[in-house]
Amino acid sequence: DQEWARGRRRPYLGPTRLYLIAAAFLFFAAALVPEQGSPIASFASGWMQGGTSDQLSPQAKAEAVDKVAGWVEASLRWLLLFGMVPALAGLSRLLLGRRGDYFAQHITASLHIHAVMFLLLGVLLLTLKALGLGSTPDAADIWGMAVVQPLVLVSAPVLYRRVFRRGWPSTVLRLAGVYLGYMTVMVVVAAAMVLAAAPR
């Protein structure tokens, strides 16, 4: 919040530490669920299948596709971990910021939103594993869209309204623009990575 952005100590866990703990927790939980069936890997694999040389043997072609698809997905994970925090902060500064705001306030809000998302996803993955659904790759995607995303979309307006002191209608409308921009950035970067990895 504004007190933290001004360097005043508060008796709670700092946003950077909270974010790193949440990210570590998510990676631990994700290790328990198989990666096959991920939409990112599937999209990359499909693109590569159409672009690999016909001169390759089926086995070599499959290995090349799997390696590139895995690289694309791993790269996007690191992008989500480190790159989307400043991206979200920049979008919120553009659409929600006021004159005199610190960019650190937007970074802090972005860290909190991503920490909430990572914690919810981690809890979801562990729950799926406990229910015996950990071997079902699509379960994480389906429940993530059905449960985690709505919770994040509900908590975000509460946080941003409190931090940036706007009314509910203004906050919700501006956050809708932030959300569209955020998803657009992710889709564009994912497509660019797949195109860059495709064989010439």
JSON list of C-alpha atoms in Angstrom, two decimals:
[
{"chain": "A", "resi": 1, "resn": "ASP", "atom": "CA", "xyz": [0.00, 0.00, 0.00]},
{"chain": "A", "resi": 2, "resn": "GLN", "atom": "CA", "xyz": [1.04, 3.65, 0.12]},
{"chain": "A", "resi": 3, "resn": "GLU", "atom": "CA", "xyz": [2.75, 3.30, 3.50]},
{"chain": "A", "resi": 4, "resn": "TRP", "atom": "CA", "xyz": [4.96, 0.49, 2.20]},
{"chain": "A", "resi": 5, "resn": "ALA", "atom": "CA", "xyz": [5.75, 2.45, -0.98]},
{"chain": "A", "resi": 6, "resn": "ARG", "atom": "CA", "xyz": [6.98, 5.35, 1.16]},
{"chain": "A", "resi": 7, "resn": "GLY", "atom": "CA", "xyz": [9.35, 3.03, 2.99]},
{"chain": "A", "resi": 8, "resn": "ARG", "atom": "CA", "xyz": [7.45, 2.90, 6.27]},
{"chain": "A", "resi": 9, "resn": "ARG", "atom": "CA", "xyz": [7.69, -0.42, 8.07]},
{"chain": "A", "resi": 10, "resn": "ARG", "atom": "CA", "xyz": [4.52, -2.33, 8.74]},
{"chain": "A", "resi": 11, "resn": "PRO", "atom": "CA", "xyz": [4.14, -5.51, 10.84]},
{"chain": "A", "resi": 12, "resn": "TYR", "atom": "CA", "xyz": [3.30, -7.86, 7.97]},
{"chain": "A", "resi": 13, "resn": "LEU", "atom": "CA", "xyz": [5.09, -9.94, 5.35]},
{"chain": "A", "resi": 14, "resn": "GLY", "atom": "CA", "xyz": [6.63, -7.79, 2.63]},
{"chain": "A", "resi": 15, "resn": "PRO", "atom": "CA", "xyz": [5.22, -8.14, -0.91]},
{"chain": "A", "resi": 16, "resn": "THR", "atom": "CA", "xyz": [8.47, -9.38, -2.47]},
{"chain": "A", "resi": 17, "resn": "ARG", "atom": "CA", "xyz": [8.96, -12.09, 0.12]},
{"chain": "A", "resi": 18, "resn": "LEU", "atom": "CA", "xyz": [5.30, -13.08, -0.10]},
{"chain": "A", "resi": 19, "resn": "TYR", "atom": "CA", "xyz": [5.58, -13.32, -3.89]},
{"chain": "A", "resi": 20, "resn": "LEU", "atom": "CA", "xyz": [8.70, -15.50, -3.80]},
{"chain": "A", "resi": 21, "resn": "ILE", "atom": "CA", "xyz": [7.17, -17.82, -1.20]},
{"chain": "A", "resi": 22, "resn": "ALA", "atom": "CA", "xyz": [4.00, -18.15, -3.30]},
{"chain": "A", "resi": 23, "resn": "ALA", "atom": "CA", "xyz": [6.03, -18.85, -6.46]},
{"chain": "A", "resi": 24, "resn": "ALA", "atom": "CA", "xyz": [8.09, -21.53, -4.70]},
{"chain": "A", "resi": 25, "resn": "PHE", "atom": "CA", "xyz": [4.90, -23.10, -3.35]},
{"chain": "A", "resi": 26, "resn": "LEU", "atom": "CA", "xyz": [3.35, -23.17, -6.83]},
{"chain": "A", "resi": 27, "resn": "PHE", "atom": "CA", "xyz": [6.42, -24.81, -8.37]},
{"chain": "A", "resi": 28, "resn": "PHE", "atom": "CA", "xyz": [6.40, -27.44, -5.63]},
{"chain": "A", "resi": 29, "resn": "ALA", "atom": "CA", "xyz": [2.71, -28.18, -6.23]},
{"chain": "A", "resi": 30, "resn": "ALA", "atom": "CA", "xyz": [3.13, -28.18, -10.02]},
{"chain": "A", "resi": 31, "resn": "ALA", "atom": "CA", "xyz": [5.82, -30.85, -9.74]},
{"chain": "A", "resi": 32, "resn": "LEU", "atom": "CA", "xyz": [3.14, -33.24, -8.47]},
{"chain": "A", "resi": 33, "resn": "VAL", "atom": "CA", "xyz": [0.93, -32.88, -11.55]},
{"chain": "A", "resi": 34, "resn": "PRO", "atom": "CA", "xyz": [1.99, -34.13, -15.00]},
{"chain": "A", "resi": 35, "resn": "GLU", "atom": "CA", "xyz": [2.61, -31.52, -17.66]},
{"chain": "A", "resi": 36, "resn": "GLN", "atom": "CA", "xyz": [1.09, -33.42, -20.60]},
{"chain": "A", "resi": 37, "resn": "GLY", "atom": "CA", "xyz": [-2.03, -31.86, -21.97]},
{"chain": "A", "resi": 38, "resn": "SER", "atom": "CA", "xyz": [-1.01, -28.29, -21.17]},
{"chain": "A", "resi": 39, "resn": "PRO", "atom": "CA", "xyz": [-2.58, -25.95, -23.74]},
{"chain": "A", "resi": 40, "resn": "ILE", "atom": "CA", "xyz": [0.75, -24.17, -24.24]},
{"chain": "A", "resi": 41, "resn": "ALA", "atom": "CA", "xyz": [2.62, -27.39, -24.93]},
{"chain": "A", "resi": 42, "resn": "SER", "atom": "CA", "xyz": [-0.19, -28.69, -27.15]},
{"chain": "A", "resi": 43, "resn": "PHE", "atom": "CA", "xyz": [-0.24, -25.50, -29.21]},
{"chain": "A", "resi": 44, "resn": "ALA", "atom": "CA", "xyz": [3.54, -25.50, -29.59]},
{"chain": "A", "resi": 45, "resn": "SER", "atom": "CA", "xyz": [3.54, -29.19, -30.52]},
{"chain": "A", "resi": 46, "resn": "GLY", "atom": "CA", "xyz": [0.84, -28.70, -33.14]},
{"chain": "A", "resi": 47, "resn": "TRP", "atom": "CA", "xyz": [2.70, -25.79, -34.68]},
{"chain": "A", "resi": 48, "resn": "MET", "atom": "CA", "xyz": [5.95, -27.72, -34.73]},
{"chain": "A", "resi": 49, "resn": "GLN", "atom": "CA", "xyz": [4.33, -30.81, -36.24]},
{"chain": "A", "resi": 50, "resn": "GLY", "atom": "CA", "xyz": [3.31, -28.74, -39.22]},
{"chain": "A", "resi": 51, "resn": "GLY", "atom": "CA", "xyz": [6.69, -27.07, -39.60]},
{"chain": "A", "resi": 52, "resn": "THR", "atom": "CA", "xyz": [9.24, -29.83, -39.10]},
{"chain": "A", "resi": 53, "resn": "SER", "atom": "CA", "xyz": [11.04, -31.19, -42.11]},
{"chain": "A", "resi": 54, "resn": "ASP", "atom": "CA", "xyz": [9.62, -34.25, -43.85]},
{"chain": "A", "resi": 55, "resn": "GLN", "atom": "CA", "xyz": [13.19, -35.51, -44.21]},
{"chain": "A", "resi": 56, "resn": "LEU", "atom": "CA", "xyz": [13.38, -36.31, -40.49]},
{"chain": "A", "resi": 57, "resn": "SER", "atom": "CA", "xyz": [12.51, -39.74, -39.25]},
{"chain": "A", "resi": 58, "resn": "PRO", "atom": "CA", "xyz": [9.28, -39.98, -37.23]},
{"chain": "A", "resi": 59, "resn": "GLN", "atom": "CA", "xyz": [11.25, -40.53, -34.01]},
{"chain": "A", "resi": 60, "resn": "ALA", "atom": "CA", "xyz": [13.60, -37.60, -34.63]},
{"chain": "A", "resi": 61, "resn": "LYS", "atom": "CA", "xyz": [10.65, -35.41, -35.58]},
{"chain": "A", "resi": 62, "resn": "ALA", "atom": "CA", "xyz": [8.78, -36.32, -32.39]},
{"chain": "A", "resi": 63, "resn": "GLU", "atom": "CA", "xyz": [11.85, -35.61, -30.26]},
{"chain": "A", "resi": 64, "resn": "ALA", "atom": "CA", "xyz": [12.36, -32.22, -31.90]},
{"chain": "A", "resi": 65, "resn": "VAL", "atom": "CA", "xyz": [8.72, -31.29, -31.38]},
{"chain": "A", "resi": 66, "resn": "ASP", "atom": "CA", "xyz": [8.78, -32.34, -27.72]},
{"chain": "A", "resi": 67, "resn": "LYS", "atom": "CA", "xyz": [11.99, -30.43, -27.01]},
{"chain": "A", "resi": 68, "resn": "VAL", "atom": "CA", "xyz": [10.78, -27.20, -28.58]},
{"chain": "A", "resi": 69, "resn": "ALA", "atom": "CA", "xyz": [7.33, -27.44, -26.99]},
{"chain": "A", "resi": 70, "resn": "GLY", "atom": "CA", "xyz": [8.95, -28.02, -23.61]},
{"chain": "A", "resi": 71, "resn": "TRP", "atom": "CA", "xyz": [11.27, -25.05, -24.13]},
{"chain": "A", "resi": 72, "resn": "VAL", "atom": "CA", "xyz": [8.38, -22.78, -25.04]},
{"chain": "A", "resi": 73, "resn": "GLU", "atom": "CA", "xyz": [6.38, -23.79, -21.98]},
{"chain": "A", "resi": 74, "resn": "ALA", "atom": "CA", "xyz": [9.37, -23.48, -19.63]},
{"chain": "A", "resi": 75, "resn": "SER", "atom": "CA", "xyz": [10.16, -20.03, -21.05]},
{"chain": "A", "resi": 76, "resn": "LEU", "atom": "CA", "xyz": [6.58, -18.90, -20.52]},
{"chain": "A", "resi": 77, "resn": "ARG", "atom": "CA", "xyz": [6.70, -20.09, -16.91]},
{"chain": "A", "resi": 78, "resn": "TRP", "atom": "CA", "xyz": [9.71, -17.90, -16.24]},
{"chain": "A", "resi": 79, "resn": "LEU", "atom": "CA", "xyz": [8.04, -15.05, -18.09]},
{"chain": "A", "resi": 80, "resn": "LEU", "atom": "CA", "xyz": [4.97, -15.42, -15.89]},
{"chain": "A", "resi": 81, "resn": "LEU", "atom": "CA", "xyz": [7.16, -15.58, -12.80]},
{"chain": "A", "resi": 82, "resn": "PHE", "atom": "CA", "xyz": [9.28, -12.51, -13.47]},
{"chain": "A", "resi": 83, "resn": "GLY", "atom": "CA", "xyz": [8.10, -10.69, -16.59]},
{"chain": "A", "resi": 84, "resn": "MET", "atom": "CA", "xyz": [4.38, -10.31, -16.02]},
{"chain": "A", "resi": 85, "resn": "VAL", "atom": "CA", "xyz": [4.78, -8.50, -12.69]},
{"chain": "A", "resi": 86, "resn": "PRO", "atom": "CA", "xyz": [6.21, -5.31, -14.28]},
{"chain": "A", "resi": 87, "resn": "ALA", "atom": "CA", "xyz": [3.87, -5.79, -17.26]},
{"chain": "A", "resi": 88, "resn": "LEU", "atom": "CA", "xyz": [0.82, -5.72, -14.99]},
{"chain": "A", "resi": 89, "resn": "ALA", "atom": "CA", "xyz": [2.30, -2.82, -13.04]},
{"chain": "A", "resi": 90, "resn": "GLY", "atom": "CA", "xyz": [2.81, -0.85, -16.25]},
{"chain": "A", "resi": 91, "resn": "LEU", "atom": "CA", "xyz": [-0.75, -1.48, -17.39]},
{"chain": "A", "resi": 92, "resn": "SER", "atom": "CA", "xyz": [-2.20, -0.48, -14.02]},
{"chain": "A", "resi": 93, "resn": "ARG", "atom": "CA", "xyz": [-0.02, 2.65, -13.98]},
{"chain": "A", "resi": 94, "resn": "LEU", "atom": "CA", "xyz": [-1.36, 3.58, -17.40]},
{"chain": "A", "resi": 95, "resn": "LEU", "atom": "CA", "xyz": [-5.05, 2.91, -16.69]},
{"chain": "A", "resi": 96, "resn": "LEU", "atom": "CA", "xyz": [-5.38, 3.26, -12.91]},
{"chain": "A", "resi": 97, "resn": "GLY", "atom": "CA", "xyz": [-2.59, 5.59, -11.88]},
{"chain": "A", "resi": 98, "resn": "ARG", "atom": "CA", "xyz": [-2.99, 9.13, -10.65]},
{"chain": "A", "resi": 99, "resn": "ARG", "atom": "CA", "xyz": [-0.59, 12.03, -10.82]},
{"chain": "A", "resi": 100, "resn": "GLY", "atom": "CA", "xyz": [1.90, 11.72, -7.99]},
{"chain": "A", "resi": 101, "resn": "ASP", "atom": "CA", "xyz": [1.58, 7.95, -7.67]},
{"chain": "A", "resi": 102, "resn": "TYR", "atom": "CA", "xyz": [4.74, 5.94, -7.17]},
{"chain": "A", "resi": 103, "resn": "PHE", "atom": "CA", "xyz": [5.41, 3.19, -9.70]},
{"chain": "A", "resi": 104, "resn": "ALA", "atom": "CA", "xyz": [6.42, 1.13, -6.66]},
{"chain": "A", "resi": 105, "resn": "GLN", "atom": "CA", "xyz": [2.76, 1.14, -5.63]},
{"chain": "A", "resi": 106, "resn": "HIS", "atom": "CA", "xyz": [1.82, -0.56, -8.88]},
{"chain": "A", "resi": 107, "resn": "ILE", "atom": "CA", "xyz": [4.68, -3.06, -8.54]},
{"chain": "A", "resi": 108, "resn": "THR", "atom": "CA", "xyz": [3.51, -3.84, -5.00]},
{"chain": "A", "resi": 109, "resn": "ALA", "atom": "CA", "xyz": [-0.09, -4.36, -6.13]},
{"chain": "A", "resi": 110, "resn": "SER", "atom": "CA", "xyz": [1.11, -6.57, -8.99]},
{"chain": "A", "resi": 111, "resn": "LEU", "atom": "CA", "xyz": [3.23, -8.65, -6.60]},
{"chain": "A", "resi": 112, "resn": "HIS", "atom": "CA", "xyz": [0.21, -9.17, -4.35]},
{"chain": "A", "resi": 113, "resn": "ILE", "atom": "CA", "xyz": [-2.09, -10.17, -7.23]},
{"chain": "A", "resi": 114, "resn": "HIS", "atom": "CA", "xyz": [0.42, -12.66, -8.60]},
{"chain": "A", "resi": 115, "resn": "ALA", "atom": "CA", "xyz": [1.10, -14.03, -5.11]},
{"chain": "A", "resi": 116, "resn": "VAL", "atom": "CA", "xyz": [-2.63, -14.61, -4.59]},
{"chain": "A", "resi": 117, "resn": "MET", "atom": "CA", "xyz": [-2.87, -16.32, -7.98]},
{"chain": "A", "resi": 118, "resn": "PHE", "atom": "CA", "xyz": [0.16, -18.54, -7.30]},
{"chain": "A", "resi": 119, "resn": "LEU", "atom": "CA", "xyz": [-1.10, -19.54, -3.85]},
{"chain": "A", "resi": 120, "resn": "LEU", "atom": "CA", "xyz": [-4.56, -20.38, -5.18]},
{"chain": "A", "resi": 121, "resn": "LEU", "atom": "CA", "xyz": [-3.10, -22.41, -8.05]},
{"chain": "A", "resi": 122, "resn": "GLY", "atom": "CA", "xyz": [-0.80, -24.25, -5.65]},
{"chain": "A", "resi": 123, "resn": "VAL", "atom": "CA", "xyz": [-3.67, -25.11, -3.32]},
{"chain": "A", "resi": 124, "resn": "LEU", "atom": "CA", "xyz": [-5.73, -26.22, -6.32]},
{"chain": "A", "resi": 125, "resn": "LEU", "atom": "CA", "xyz": [-2.99, -28.55, -7.58]},
{"chain": "A", "resi": 126, "resn": "LEU", "atom": "CA", "xyz": [-2.47, -30.09, -4.14]},
{"chain": "A", "resi": 127, "resn": "THR", "atom": "CA", "xyz": [-6.23, -30.55, -3.77]},
{"chain": "A", "resi": 128, "resn": "LEU", "atom": "CA", "xyz": [-6.44, -32.29, -7.14]},
{"chain": "A", "resi": 129, "resn": "LYS", "atom": "CA", "xyz": [-3.56, -34.54, -6.11]},
{"chain": "A", "resi": 130, "resn": "ALA", "atom": "CA", "xyz": [-5.25, -35.39, -2.80]},
{"chain": "A", "resi": 131, "resn": "LEU", "atom": "CA", "xyz": [-8.50, -36.22, -4.62]},
{"chain": "A", "resi": 132, "resn": "GLY", "atom": "CA", "xyz": [-6.70, -38.56, -6.98]},
{"chain": "A", "resi": 133, "resn": "LEU", "atom": "CA", "xyz": [-6.98, -36.23, -9.96]},
{"chain": "A", "resi": 134, "resn": "GLY", "atom": "CA", "xyz": [-3.29, -35.40, -10.06]},
{"chain": "A", "resi": 135, "resn": "SER", "atom": "CA", "xyz": [-2.79, -37.78, -12.97]},
{"chain": "A", "resi": 136, "resn": "THR", "atom": "CA", "xyz": [-5.40, -35.96, -15.06]},
{"chain": "A", "resi": 137, "resn": "PRO", "atom": "CA", "xyz": [-3.55, -33.18, -16.93]},
{"chain": "A", "resi": 138, "resn": "ASP", "atom": "CA", "xyz": [-6.65, -31.27, -18.08]},
{"chain": "A", "resi": 139, "resn": "ALA", "atom": "CA", "xyz": [-8.04, -31.11, -14.52]},
{"chain": "A", "resi": 140, "resn": "ALA", "atom": "CA", "xyz": [-5.66, -28.30, -13.53]},
{"chain": "A", "resi": 141, "resn": "ASP", "atom": "CA", "xyz": [-6.61, -26.21, -16.58]},
{"chain": "A", "resi": 142, "resn": "ILE", "atom": "CA", "xyz": [-10.35, -26.75, -16.15]},
{"chain": "A", "resi": 143, "resn": "TRP", "atom": "CA", "xyz": [-10.45, -26.05, -12.42]},
{"chain": "A", "resi": 144, "resn": "GLY", "atom": "CA", "xyz": [-7.98, -23.22, -12.74]},
{"chain": "A", "resi": 145, "resn": "MET", "atom": "CA", "xyz": [-10.33, -21.42, -15.13]},
{"chain": "A", "resi": 146, "resn": "ALA", "atom": "CA", "xyz": [-13.42, -22.32, -13.09]},
{"chain": "A", "resi": 147, "resn": "VAL", "atom": "CA", "xyz": [-12.13, -21.51, -9.59]},
{"chain": "A", "resi": 148, "resn": "VAL", "atom": "CA", "xyz": [-8.83, -19.63, -9.48]},
{"chain": "A", "resi": 149, "resn": "GLN", "atom": "CA", "xyz": [-9.43, -17.07, -12.20]},
{"chain": "A", "resi": 150, "resn": "PRO", "atom": "CA", "xyz": [-12.80, -15.87, -10.80]},
{"chain": "A", "resi": 151, "resn": "LEU", "atom": "CA", "xyz": [-11.28, -15.55, -7.30]},
{"chain": "A", "resi": 152, "resn": "VAL", "atom": "CA", "xyz": [-8.41, -13.46, -8.65]},
{"chain": "A", "resi": 153, "resn": "LEU", "atom": "CA", "xyz": [-10.81, -11.31, -10.67]},
{"chain": "A", "resi": 154, "resn": "VAL", "atom": "CA", "xyz": [-12.89, -10.69, -7.53]},
{"chain": "A", "resi": 155, "resn": "SER", "atom": "CA", "xyz": [-9.94, -9.90, -5.25]},
{"chain": "A", "resi": 156, "resn": "ALA", "atom": "CA", "xyz": [-8.19, -7.58, -7.73]},
{"chain": "A", "resi": 157, "resn": "PRO", "atom": "CA", "xyz": [-10.81, -4.77, -7.67]},
{"chain": "A", "resi": 158, "resn": "VAL", "atom": "CA", "xyz": [-10.82, -4.82, -3.86]},
{"chain": "A", "resi": 159, "resn": "LEU", "atom": "CA", "xyz": [-7.04, -4.41, -3.75]},
{"chain": "A", "resi": 160, "resn": "TYR", "atom": "CA", "xyz": [-6.80, -1.77, -6.48]},
{"chain": "A", "resi": 161, "resn": "ARG", "atom": "CA", "xyz": [-9.71, 0.27, -5.13]},
{"chain": "A", "resi": 162, "resn": "ARG", "atom": "CA", "xyz": [-8.07, 0.39, -1.71]},
{"chain": "A", "resi": 163, "resn": "VAL", "atom": "CA", "xyz": [-4.60, 1.27, -3.02]},
{"chain": "A", "resi": 164, "resn": "PHE", "atom": "CA", "xyz": [-5.51, 3.77, -5.74]},
{"chain": "A", "resi": 165, "resn": "ARG", "atom": "CA", "xyz": [-8.57, 5.36, -4.12]},
{"chain": "A", "resi": 166, "resn": "ARG", "atom": "CA", "xyz": [-11.04, 5.18, -6.99]},
{"chain": "A", "resi": 167, "resn": "GLY", "atom": "CA", "xyz": [-14.76, 4.41, -6.93]},
{"chain": "A", "resi": 168, "resn": "TRP", "atom": "CA", "xyz": [-16.07, 0.95, -7.68]},
{"chain": "A", "resi": 169, "resn": "PRO", "atom": "CA", "xyz": [-17.32, 1.66, -11.25]},
{"chain": "A", "resi": 170, "resn": "SER", "atom": "CA", "xyz": [-14.07, 3.35, -12.25]},
{"chain": "A", "resi": 171, "resn": "THR", "atom": "CA", "xyz": [-11.94, 0.62, -10.67]},
{"chain": "A", "resi": 172, "resn": "VAL", "atom": "CA", "xyz": [-13.85, -2.23, -12.30]},
{"chain": "A", "resi": 173, "resn": "LEU", "atom": "CA", "xyz": [-13.90, -0.61, -15.75]},
{"chain": "A", "resi": 174, "resn": "ARG", "atom": "CA", "xyz": [-10.23, 0.30, -15.66]},
{"chain": "A", "resi": 175, "resn": "LEU", "atom": "CA", "xyz": [-9.27, -3.14, -14.37]},
{"chain": "A", "resi": 176, "resn": "ALA", "atom": "CA", "xyz": [-11.18, -4.69, -17.27]},
{"chain": "A", "resi": 177, "resn": "GLY", "atom": "CA", "xyz": [-8.85, -2.81, -19.59]},
{"chain": "A", "resi": 178, "resn": "VAL", "atom": "CA", "xyz": [-5.85, -3.91, -17.54]},
{"chain": "A", "resi": 179, "resn": "TYR", "atom": "CA", "xyz": [-7.01, -7.54, -17.71]},
{"chain": "A", "resi": 180, "resn": "LEU", "atom": "CA", "xyz": [-7.48, -7.41, -21.49]},
{"chain": "A", "resi": 181, "resn": "GLY", "atom": "CA", "xyz": [-4.05, -5.86, -21.90]},
{"chain": "A", "resi": 182, "resn": "TYR", "atom": "CA", "xyz": [-2.49, -8.45, -19.60]},
{"chain": "A", "resi": 183, "resn": "MET", "atom": "CA", "xyz": [-3.99, -11.38, -21.51]},
{"chain": "A", "resi": 184, "resn": "THR", "atom": "CA", "xyz": [-3.04, -9.80, -24.84]},
{"chain": "A", "resi": 185, "resn": "VAL", "atom": "CA", "xyz": [0.59, -9.51, -23.74]},
{"chain": "A", "resi": 186, "resn": "MET", "atom": "CA", "xyz": [0.64, -13.16, -22.69]},
{"chain": "A", "resi": 187, "resn": "VAL", "atom": "CA", "xyz": [-0.90, -14.38, -25.95]},
{"chain": "A", "resi": 188, "resn": "VAL", "atom": "CA", "xyz": [1.42, -12.25, -28.10]},
{"chain": "A", "resi": 189, "resn": "VAL", "atom": "CA", "xyz": [4.52, -13.39, -26.22]},
{"chain": "A", "resi": 190, "resn": "ALA", "atom": "CA", "xyz": [3.44, -17.05, -26.38]},
{"chain": "A", "resi": 191, "resn": "ALA", "atom": "CA", "xyz": [2.83, -16.80, -30.13]},
{"chain": "A", "resi": 192, "resn": "ALA", "atom": "CA", "xyz": [6.16, -15.01, -30.64]},
{"chain": "A", "resi": 193, "resn": "MET", "atom": "CA", "xyz": [8.02, -17.75, -28.77]},
{"chain": "A", "resi": 194, "resn": "VAL", "atom": "CA", "xyz": [6.37, -20.48, -30.83]},
{"chain": "A", "resi": 195, "resn": "LEU", "atom": "CA", "xyz": [7.18, -18.64, -34.07]},
{"chain": "A", "resi": 196, "resn": "ALA", "atom": "CA", "xyz": [10.78, -18.07, -32.98]},
{"chain": "A", "resi": 197, "resn": "ALA", "atom": "CA", "xyz": [11.19, -21.76, -32.14]},
{"chain": "A", "resi": 198, "resn": "ALA", "atom": "CA", "xyz": [9.70, -23.03, -35.41]},
{"chain": "A", "resi": 199, "resn": "PRO", "atom": "CA", "xyz": [12.22, -24.47, -37.89]},
{"chain": "A", "resi": 200, "resn": "ARG", "atom": "CA", "xyz": [13.11, -22.34, -40.88]}
]
